Amino acid sequence: MLTLTPLPAFEDNYIWVLHDDRHAVAVDPGDPAPLIAFLDAHRLRLTAVLITHHHRDHTGGIARLRQRYDCAIHAPANPRIPDVTHVLQGGDSLDIAEPELHFEVLATPGHTLDHISYVGHGNLFCGDTVFGCGCGKLFEGSPAMMAASLDAILALPDATRVCCAHEYTLSNIDFAKTIDGSNPALLERERADRALRAQDRPTLPSTLALEKATNPFLRFHEDDMRIFAARYLNRPPPGPTEVFGAIRAAKDAWDG
Ligand code: ZN
Ligand code: FE
C-alpha cells in the first residue's frame, strides 16, 4: 500500500512524498526540514529523491538529505543540480526497489529547459509545469515548447492525480474566471477549493479530468480559448500554440 502526502514547504511549495510505511521517496525537496520531520514522525527511511528542474525551491534540500540518508538523487542533466546519482531525460523509465516503484519520465520543457515530469502509480509529479488551474511561467522555454509539454500531459489517463509543486490554485482560479467565467466546472471548482483552503487543506492533488475541465492552460485546443485568444490578439490565432501563448501572455499581464 502506497501513501501519497503533500508536505507544505516555504510559502507555497509542496514536497510530495510516496511511502509504503517503511521507505519513502520525495519529489522536489527544496527545504529538508519539513521532510526530515515527516520521515522521523512516521519512522520512514528516504531511499530516493526525484527532481523536476533546477530551481532552488525544488533542489535546496538535496545536500542535507544526502548526508542523512543513503538516497539516490534522480534529476535531469543540469550542472546546477548538486549530488545527482541518476541523470534522466524524457523517454527514460526508472525503477526504485524500496518502496517498489516504477516511473516513466516525460520531457516537459517550458518553465525551464531542463524540466522533466514523473508518471507512475496513477500520479503525475509535474513540478512547475502544471499548477491547479494554471501552468508555470515561461522562464526559459517558448510557448511552442510548453504547449508540446502540456500535450504530453493531456495524453495521460483522466484519473491521473496531478501533483503540482506549488499551492497557487485559488489565485489561478481568479485569473481563469477573467477569461472563462461562464465555465460551470470552473465555478464549481472555485467553491470546492475555497472550502479546502479555508480549512488550510491542499487543493492538490487534482485530477487530469478536473484540470481538462477547468484549467485554461490545458484547454488551448478548445473553441472557447481560441475565441478568447482571437479577442486578446486582435486577429485569429493560427493554431493552438498561439492560443496557448495568448493565455500565457494574458496571465503574465494579470500577474503584473
Ligand atoms: Zn520553478
Ligand atoms: Fe517552483
Short mmCIF file of C-alpha atoms and ligand atoms in Angstrom, two decimals, residues 53 55 57-58 111 128 166, ligand 1:
data_model
loop_
_atom_site.label_atom_id
_atom_site.label_comp_id
_atom_site.label_asym_id
_atom_site.label_seq_id
_atom_site.Cartn_x
_atom_site.Cartn_y
_atom_site.Cartn_z
CA HIS A 53 14.07 21.07 -12.54
CA HIS A 55 15.25 25.91 -9.30
CA ASP A 57 12.98 25.90 -4.19
CA HIS A 58 12.98 22.34 -5.63
CA HIS A 111 9.15 26.71 -17.36
CA ASP A 128 6.23 23.78 -12.09
CA HIS A 166 3.03 24.93 -5.57
ZN ZN B 1 10.48 26.56 -10.77
#
